[in-house]
């Protein structure tokens, strides 16, 4: 499986989470639950307790929403499990957000105060027509912030990684703020994690949630 070293130390993660989101139209929402991810299963499982009990399963590029084991919806997702925060954290790629193994190359490195600012851009011309540069900030080899641009150099989104903790030797940020920019304004999303568990034994049913025949 690409990008996975099966001799590595970390292979699964779970945590309690809360997501606070504020949309550009002024509305806001809160989601609370527990999240599970296993490197080999490559499914992100959200066991949601608020606002209503639901199970979300993110596999490949599809998000499945279940309630009482009944499928509520099946939608496309831009988040791919093996290119996710959870995957990069476990596989030791969070510091460069997996860009080193994703067809990007470094074009500039700058030191600003204590932080290292690195600018990446796609290597291939066909990718450059779709995606722009990425600028990231690292402190003590930990990702602090990352910004994504389109090919016209317009800022698409920013992410900030704060409050790192060490769990069983794995460094994990417990607060992630994402700002998405679009014509109507900005969307803010703050995700907090607590009670993080690394390499939990058992609980196989939830980590490798079996989708029904859809």
PDB file of C-alpha atoms in Angstrom:
ATOM      1  CA  UNK A   1       0.000   0.000   0.000  1.00  0.00           C
ATOM      2  CA  UNK A   2       1.572   3.326  -1.027  1.00  0.00           C
ATOM      3  CA  UNK A   3       2.930   5.558   1.699  1.00  0.00           C
ATOM      4  CA  UNK A   4       2.664   2.976   4.473  1.00  0.00           C
ATOM      5  CA  UNK A   5       5.595   1.343   6.182  1.00  0.00           C
ATOM      6  CA  UNK A   6       4.197  -1.634   8.050  1.00  0.00           C
ATOM      7  CA  UNK A   7       7.217  -1.676  10.342  1.00  0.00           C
ATOM      8  CA  UNK A   8       6.343   1.718  11.719  1.00  0.00           C
ATOM      9  CA  UNK A   9       5.353   2.404  15.280  1.00  0.00           C
ATOM     10  CA  UNK A  10       1.888   3.924  14.948  1.00  0.00           C
ATOM     11  CA  UNK A  11      -1.026   2.331  13.122  1.00  0.00           C
ATOM     12  CA  UNK A  12      -4.295   3.556  14.636  1.00  0.00           C
ATOM     13  CA  UNK A  13      -5.744   6.518  16.486  1.00  0.00           C
ATOM     14  CA  UNK A  14      -8.983   7.381  18.248  1.00  0.00           C
ATOM     15  CA  UNK A  15     -10.119  10.533  20.033  1.00  0.00           C
ATOM     16  CA  UNK A  16     -13.080  12.483  21.318  1.00  0.00           C
ATOM     17  CA  UNK A  17     -13.662  15.476  19.054  1.00  0.00           C
ATOM     18  CA  UNK A  18     -15.741  18.610  18.707  1.00  0.00           C
ATOM     19  CA  UNK A  19     -16.151  20.661  15.542  1.00  0.00           C
ATOM     20  CA  UNK A  20     -17.308  24.269  15.753  1.00  0.00           C
ATOM     21  CA  UNK A  21     -18.086  25.811  12.390  1.00  0.00           C
ATOM     22  CA  UNK A  22     -19.091  29.339  11.453  1.00  0.00           C
ATOM     23  CA  UNK A  23     -20.347  29.884   7.909  1.00  0.00           C
ATOM     24  CA  UNK A  24     -19.967  33.143   5.984  1.00  0.00           C
ATOM     25  CA  UNK A  25     -23.751  33.702   6.119  1.00  0.00           C
ATOM     26  CA  UNK A  26     -23.536  33.958   9.907  1.00  0.00           C
ATOM     27  CA  UNK A  27     -24.880  30.511  10.753  1.00  0.00           C
ATOM     28  CA  UNK A  28     -22.925  28.152  12.977  1.00  0.00           C
ATOM     29  CA  UNK A  29     -23.022  24.521  13.990  1.00  0.00           C
ATOM     30  CA  UNK A  30     -21.488  22.180  16.521  1.00  0.00           C
ATOM     31  CA  UNK A  31     -20.700  18.478  16.098  1.00  0.00           C
ATOM     32  CA  UNK A  32     -19.484  16.272  18.972  1.00  0.00           C
ATOM     33  CA  UNK A  33     -18.421  12.644  18.887  1.00  0.00           C
ATOM     34  CA  UNK A  34     -15.558  10.194  18.638  1.00  0.00           C
ATOM     35  CA  UNK A  35     -13.310   9.523  15.653  1.00  0.00           C
ATOM     36  CA  UNK A  36     -11.405   6.354  14.691  1.00  0.00           C
ATOM     37  CA  UNK A  37      -8.749   5.733  12.042  1.00  0.00           C
ATOM     38  CA  UNK A  38      -6.636   2.695  11.194  1.00  0.00           C
ATOM     39  CA  UNK A  39      -3.852   2.916   8.599  1.00  0.00           C
ATOM     40  CA  UNK A  40      -4.596  -0.454   7.017  1.00  0.00           C
ATOM     41  CA  UNK A  41      -8.392  -0.007   6.899  1.00  0.00           C
ATOM     42  CA  UNK A  42      -8.143   3.508   5.384  1.00  0.00           C
ATOM     43  CA  UNK A  43     -11.577   4.542   6.643  1.00  0.00           C
ATOM     44  CA  UNK A  44     -12.283   7.517   8.890  1.00  0.00           C
ATOM     45  CA  UNK A  45     -15.132   6.635  11.248  1.00  0.00           C
ATOM     46  CA  UNK A  46     -17.045   9.406  13.025  1.00  0.00           C
ATOM     47  CA  UNK A  47     -19.306   8.162  15.826  1.00  0.00           C
ATOM     48  CA  UNK A  48     -21.400  11.302  16.366  1.00  0.00           C
ATOM     49  CA  UNK A  49     -23.358  11.937  19.563  1.00  0.00           C
ATOM     50  CA  UNK A  50     -24.483  15.552  18.941  1.00  0.00           C
ATOM     51  CA  UNK A  51     -26.602  17.075  17.447  1.00  0.00           C
ATOM     52  CA  UNK A  52     -28.029  13.596  16.691  1.00  0.00           C
ATOM     53  CA  UNK A  53     -26.560  10.111  16.959  1.00  0.00           C
ATOM     54  CA  UNK A  54     -25.126   9.180  13.572  1.00  0.00           C
ATOM     55  CA  UNK A  55     -22.195   7.226  12.153  1.00  0.00           C
ATOM     56  CA  UNK A  56     -20.199   8.760   9.324  1.00  0.00           C
ATOM     57  CA  UNK A  57     -17.851   6.568   7.303  1.00  0.00           C
ATOM     58  CA  UNK A  58     -15.380   8.219   4.963  1.00  0.00           C
ATOM     59  CA  UNK A  59     -13.917   5.755   2.457  1.00  0.00           C
ATOM     60  CA  UNK A  60     -12.053   6.635  -0.755  1.00  0.00           C
ATOM     61  CA  UNK A  61     -13.827   9.818  -1.917  1.00  0.00           C
ATOM     62  CA  UNK A  62     -17.274   9.043  -0.497  1.00  0.00           C
ATOM     63  CA  UNK A  63     -18.907   9.999   2.806  1.00  0.00           C
ATOM     64  CA  UNK A  64     -21.605   7.600   4.021  1.00  0.00           C
ATOM     65  CA  UNK A  65     -23.980   8.750   6.772  1.00  0.00           C
ATOM     66  CA  UNK A  66     -25.841   6.159   8.820  1.00  0.00           C
ATOM     67  CA  UNK A  67     -28.453   6.400  11.553  1.00  0.00           C
ATOM     68  CA  UNK A  68     -29.502   3.213  13.358  1.00  0.00           C
ATOM     69  CA  UNK A  69     -27.627   1.267  10.638  1.00  0.00           C
ATOM     70  CA  UNK A  70     -29.775   2.853   7.905  1.00  0.00           C
ATOM     71  CA  UNK A  71     -28.043   4.777   5.128  1.00  0.00           C
ATOM     72  CA  UNK A  72     -29.105   8.429   5.237  1.00  0.00           C
ATOM     73  CA  UNK A  73     -26.917   9.771   2.445  1.00  0.00           C
ATOM     74  CA  UNK A  74     -23.951   9.042   0.210  1.00  0.00           C
ATOM     75  CA  UNK A  75     -22.014  12.101  -0.957  1.00  0.00           C
ATOM     76  CA  UNK A  76     -18.674  12.892  -2.551  1.00  0.00           C
ATOM     77  CA  UNK A  77     -15.948  14.160  -0.247  1.00  0.00           C
ATOM     78  CA  UNK A  78     -12.775  16.075  -1.017  1.00  0.00           C
ATOM     79  CA  UNK A  79     -11.117  14.440   2.011  1.00  0.00           C
ATOM     80  CA  UNK A  80      -9.411  11.152   1.189  1.00  0.00           C
ATOM     81  CA  UNK A  81      -8.504   9.002   4.226  1.00  0.00           C
ATOM     82  CA  UNK A  82      -4.932   8.225   3.113  1.00  0.00           C
ATOM     83  CA  UNK A  83      -4.331  11.952   2.536  1.00  0.00           C
ATOM     84  CA  UNK A  84      -5.894  13.028   5.825  1.00  0.00           C
ATOM     85  CA  UNK A  85      -4.602  14.585   9.022  1.00  0.00           C
ATOM     86  CA  UNK A  86      -5.007  11.219  10.779  1.00  0.00           C
ATOM     87  CA  UNK A  87      -3.027   9.334   8.136  1.00  0.00           C
ATOM     88  CA  UNK A  88      -0.209  11.874   8.069  1.00  0.00           C
ATOM     89  CA  UNK A  89      -0.018  11.935  11.884  1.00  0.00           C
ATOM     90  CA  UNK A  90       0.328   8.159  12.174  1.00  0.00           C
ATOM     91  CA  UNK A  91       2.684   7.751   9.211  1.00  0.00           C
ATOM     92  CA  UNK A  92       5.025  10.554  10.310  1.00  0.00           C
ATOM     93  CA  UNK A  93       4.183  12.832   7.368  1.00  0.00           C
ATOM     94  CA  UNK A  94       2.345  15.641   9.170  1.00  0.00           C
ATOM     95  CA  UNK A  95       5.434  17.896   9.285  1.00  0.00           C
ATOM     96  CA  UNK A  96       5.306  18.280   5.471  1.00  0.00           C
ATOM     97  CA  UNK A  97       1.591  17.355   5.138  1.00  0.00           C
ATOM     98  CA  UNK A  98       2.545  14.521   2.832  1.00  0.00           C
ATOM     99  CA  UNK A  99       3.740  16.916   0.116  1.00  0.00           C
ATOM    100  CA  UNK A 100       7.112  15.203  -0.200  1.00  0.00           C
ATOM    101  CA  UNK A 101       5.332  12.090  -1.473  1.00  0.00           C
ATOM    102  CA  UNK A 102       2.604  13.921  -3.410  1.00  0.00           C
ATOM    103  CA  UNK A 103       4.344  15.292  -6.484  1.00  0.00           C
ATOM    104  CA  UNK A 104       5.380  18.627  -4.940  1.00  0.00           C
ATOM    105  CA  UNK A 105       8.823  20.149  -4.790  1.00  0.00           C
ATOM    106  CA  UNK A 106      10.331  22.818  -2.511  1.00  0.00           C
ATOM    107  CA  UNK A 107      11.007  26.124  -4.273  1.00  0.00           C
ATOM    108  CA  UNK A 108      11.838  28.338  -1.279  1.00  0.00           C
ATOM    109  CA  UNK A 109      12.838  28.025   2.383  1.00  0.00           C
ATOM    110  CA  UNK A 110      12.944  31.008   4.733  1.00  0.00           C
ATOM    111  CA  UNK A 111      13.549  31.383   8.452  1.00  0.00           C
ATOM    112  CA  UNK A 112      11.252  33.851  10.196  1.00  0.00           C
ATOM    113  CA  UNK A 113      11.930  34.280  13.905  1.00  0.00           C
ATOM    114  CA  UNK A 114      11.910  30.689  15.225  1.00  0.00           C
ATOM    115  CA  UNK A 115       9.813  29.245  12.431  1.00  0.00           C
ATOM    116  CA  UNK A 116      10.774  27.719   9.091  1.00  0.00           C
ATOM    117  CA  UNK A 117       8.613  28.817   6.134  1.00  0.00           C
ATOM    118  CA  UNK A 118       8.662  26.422   3.196  1.00  0.00           C
ATOM    119  CA  UNK A 119       7.049  27.037  -0.192  1.00  0.00           C
ATOM    120  CA  UNK A 120       6.079  24.050  -2.325  1.00  0.00           C
ATOM    121  CA  UNK A 121       4.671  23.816  -5.817  1.00  0.00           C
ATOM    122  CA  UNK A 122       3.522  20.947  -8.047  1.00  0.00           C
ATOM    123  CA  UNK A 123       6.238  19.390 -10.204  1.00  0.00           C
ATOM    124  CA  UNK A 124       4.151  18.509 -13.251  1.00  0.00           C
ATOM    125  CA  UNK A 125       2.656  21.100 -15.609  1.00  0.00           C
ATOM    126  CA  UNK A 126      -0.681  19.310 -15.786  1.00  0.00           C
ATOM    127  CA  UNK A 127      -0.971  19.508 -11.977  1.00  0.00           C
ATOM    128  CA  UNK A 128       0.101  23.152 -11.990  1.00  0.00           C
ATOM    129  CA  UNK A 129      -2.919  23.949 -14.136  1.00  0.00           C
ATOM    130  CA  UNK A 130      -5.160  22.647 -11.339  1.00  0.00           C
ATOM    131  CA  UNK A 131      -3.299  23.400  -8.112  1.00  0.00           C
ATOM    132  CA  UNK A 132      -1.109  26.246  -6.932  1.00  0.00           C
ATOM    133  CA  UNK A 133       1.632  26.685  -4.389  1.00  0.00           C
ATOM    134  CA  UNK A 134       1.512  25.617  -0.751  1.00  0.00           C
ATOM    135  CA  UNK A 135       3.240  27.547   2.025  1.00  0.00           C
ATOM    136  CA  UNK A 136       3.807  25.938   5.407  1.00  0.00           C
ATOM    137  CA  UNK A 137       5.279  27.016   8.715  1.00  0.00           C
ATOM    138  CA  UNK A 138       7.115  24.617  11.033  1.00  0.00           C
ATOM    139  CA  UNK A 139       8.462  25.067  14.545  1.00  0.00           C
ATOM    140  CA  UNK A 140      10.711  22.392  16.074  1.00  0.00           C
ATOM    141  CA  UNK A 141       9.823  20.147  13.116  1.00  0.00           C
ATOM    142  CA  UNK A 142       6.106  20.400  13.935  1.00  0.00           C
ATOM    143  CA  UNK A 143       3.581  21.795  11.472  1.00  0.00           C
ATOM    144  CA  UNK A 144       2.169  25.101  12.735  1.00  0.00           C
ATOM    145  CA  UNK A 145       0.284  26.421   9.717  1.00  0.00           C
ATOM    146  CA  UNK A 146      -0.291  25.667   6.051  1.00  0.00           C
ATOM    147  CA  UNK A 147      -1.827  27.751   3.261  1.00  0.00           C
ATOM    148  CA  UNK A 148      -3.139  26.492  -0.084  1.00  0.00           C
ATOM    149  CA  UNK A 149      -3.356  28.591  -3.265  1.00  0.00           C
ATOM    150  CA  UNK A 150      -4.893  28.088  -6.683  1.00  0.00           C
ATOM    151  CA  UNK A 151      -2.886  28.410  -9.933  1.00  0.00           C
ATOM    152  CA  UNK A 152      -3.819  32.127 -10.083  1.00  0.00           C
ATOM    153  CA  UNK A 153      -2.152  32.642  -6.697  1.00  0.00           C
ATOM    154  CA  UNK A 154      -5.464  33.228  -4.909  1.00  0.00           C
ATOM    155  CA  UNK A 155      -5.560  32.004  -1.316  1.00  0.00           C
ATOM    156  CA  UNK A 156      -7.970  29.073  -0.965  1.00  0.00           C
ATOM    157  CA  UNK A 157      -7.558  27.988   2.651  1.00  0.00           C
ATOM    158  CA  UNK A 158      -5.402  28.157   5.752  1.00  0.00           C
ATOM    159  CA  UNK A 159      -4.976  25.635   8.542  1.00  0.00           C
ATOM    160  CA  UNK A 160      -3.415  26.215  11.979  1.00  0.00           C
ATOM    161  CA  UNK A 161      -2.157  23.367  14.199  1.00  0.00           C
ATOM    162  CA  UNK A 162      -1.911  24.090  17.924  1.00  0.00           C
ATOM    163  CA  UNK A 163      -1.564  22.516  21.364  1.00  0.00           C
ATOM    164  CA  UNK A 164       0.524  19.478  20.471  1.00  0.00           C
ATOM    165  CA  UNK A 165       0.575  16.601  22.932  1.00  0.00           C
ATOM    166  CA  UNK A 166       2.690  13.455  22.991  1.00  0.00           C
ATOM    167  CA  UNK A 167       0.704  10.224  23.197  1.00  0.00           C
ATOM    168  CA  UNK A 168       2.764   7.030  23.317  1.00  0.00           C
ATOM    169  CA  UNK A 169       5.530   8.845  21.435  1.00  0.00           C
ATOM    170  CA  UNK A 170       3.232  10.257  18.736  1.00  0.00           C
ATOM    171  CA  UNK A 171       3.049  14.057  18.462  1.00  0.00           C
ATOM    172  CA  UNK A 172      -0.547  15.174  17.892  1.00  0.00           C
ATOM    173  CA  UNK A 173      -2.021  18.686  17.580  1.00  0.00           C
ATOM    174  CA  UNK A 174      -5.232  18.866  19.613  1.00  0.00           C
ATOM    175  CA  UNK A 175      -6.645  22.036  18.033  1.00  0.00           C
ATOM    176  CA  UNK A 176      -6.915  22.623  14.298  1.00  0.00           C
ATOM    177  CA  UNK A 177      -8.391  25.794  12.832  1.00  0.00           C
ATOM    178  CA  UNK A 178      -9.314  25.868   9.159  1.00  0.00           C
ATOM    179  CA  UNK A 179     -10.341  28.979   7.212  1.00  0.00           C
ATOM    180  CA  UNK A 180     -11.770  28.523   3.721  1.00  0.00           C
ATOM    181  CA  UNK A 181     -11.945  31.531   1.417  1.00  0.00           C
ATOM    182  CA  UNK A 182     -14.557  31.928  -1.313  1.00  0.00           C
ATOM    183  CA  UNK A 183     -16.512  34.626  -3.138  1.00  0.00           C
ATOM    184  CA  UNK A 184     -19.178  34.845  -0.433  1.00  0.00           C
ATOM    185  CA  UNK A 185     -16.672  35.293   2.387  1.00  0.00           C
ATOM    186  CA  UNK A 186     -14.889  32.991   4.822  1.00  0.00           C
ATOM    187  CA  UNK A 187     -15.871  29.791   6.623  1.00  0.00           C
ATOM    188  CA  UNK A 188     -14.202  29.033   9.967  1.00  0.00           C
ATOM    189  CA  UNK A 189     -13.914  25.570  11.463  1.00  0.00           C
ATOM    190  CA  UNK A 190     -12.214  24.722  14.765  1.00  0.00           C
ATOM    191  CA  UNK A 191     -11.698  21.042  15.604  1.00  0.00           C
ATOM    192  CA  UNK A 192     -10.567  20.027  19.094  1.00  0.00           C
ATOM    193  CA  UNK A 193      -9.376  16.573  20.177  1.00  0.00           C
ATOM    194  CA  UNK A 194      -9.056  15.046  23.638  1.00  0.00           C
ATOM    195  CA  UNK A 195      -8.681  11.583  25.187  1.00  0.00           C
ATOM    196  CA  UNK A 196      -6.443  10.557  22.286  1.00  0.00           C
ATOM    197  CA  UNK A 197      -5.532   6.875  22.153  1.00  0.00           C
ATOM    198  CA  UNK A 198      -2.763   5.464  19.932  1.00  0.00           C
ATOM    199  CA  UNK A 199      -2.615   1.810  18.814  1.00  0.00           C
ATOM    200  CA  UNK A 200      -5.740   0.729  20.692  1.00  0.00           C
ATOM    201  CA  UNK A 201      -6.112  -3.026  20.951  1.00  0.00           C
ATOM    202  CA  UNK A 202      -9.448  -4.526  19.936  1.00  0.00           C
ATOM    203  CA  UNK A 203     -12.498  -2.573  18.765  1.00  0.00           C
ATOM    204  CA  UNK A 204     -11.890  -3.966  15.262  1.00  0.00           C
ATOM    205  CA  UNK A 205     -15.544  -3.613  14.273  1.00  0.00           C
ATOM    206  CA  UNK A 206     -15.474   0.174  14.547  1.00  0.00           C
ATOM    207  CA  UNK A 207     -11.988   0.704  13.069  1.00  0.00           C
ATOM    208  CA  UNK A 208     -12.826  -1.366   9.988  1.00  0.00           C
ATOM    209  CA  UNK A 209     -16.519  -0.486   9.783  1.00  0.00           C
ATOM    210  CA  UNK A 210     -18.118  -2.810   7.270  1.00  0.00           C
ATOM    211  CA  UNK A 211     -20.290  -0.962   4.796  1.00  0.00           C
ATOM    212  CA  UNK A 212     -23.481  -2.802   3.846  1.00  0.00           C
ATOM    213  CA  UNK A 213     -24.058  -3.777   0.239  1.00  0.00           C
ATOM    214  CA  UNK A 214     -25.056  -0.403  -1.176  1.00  0.00           C
TER     215      UNK A 214
END
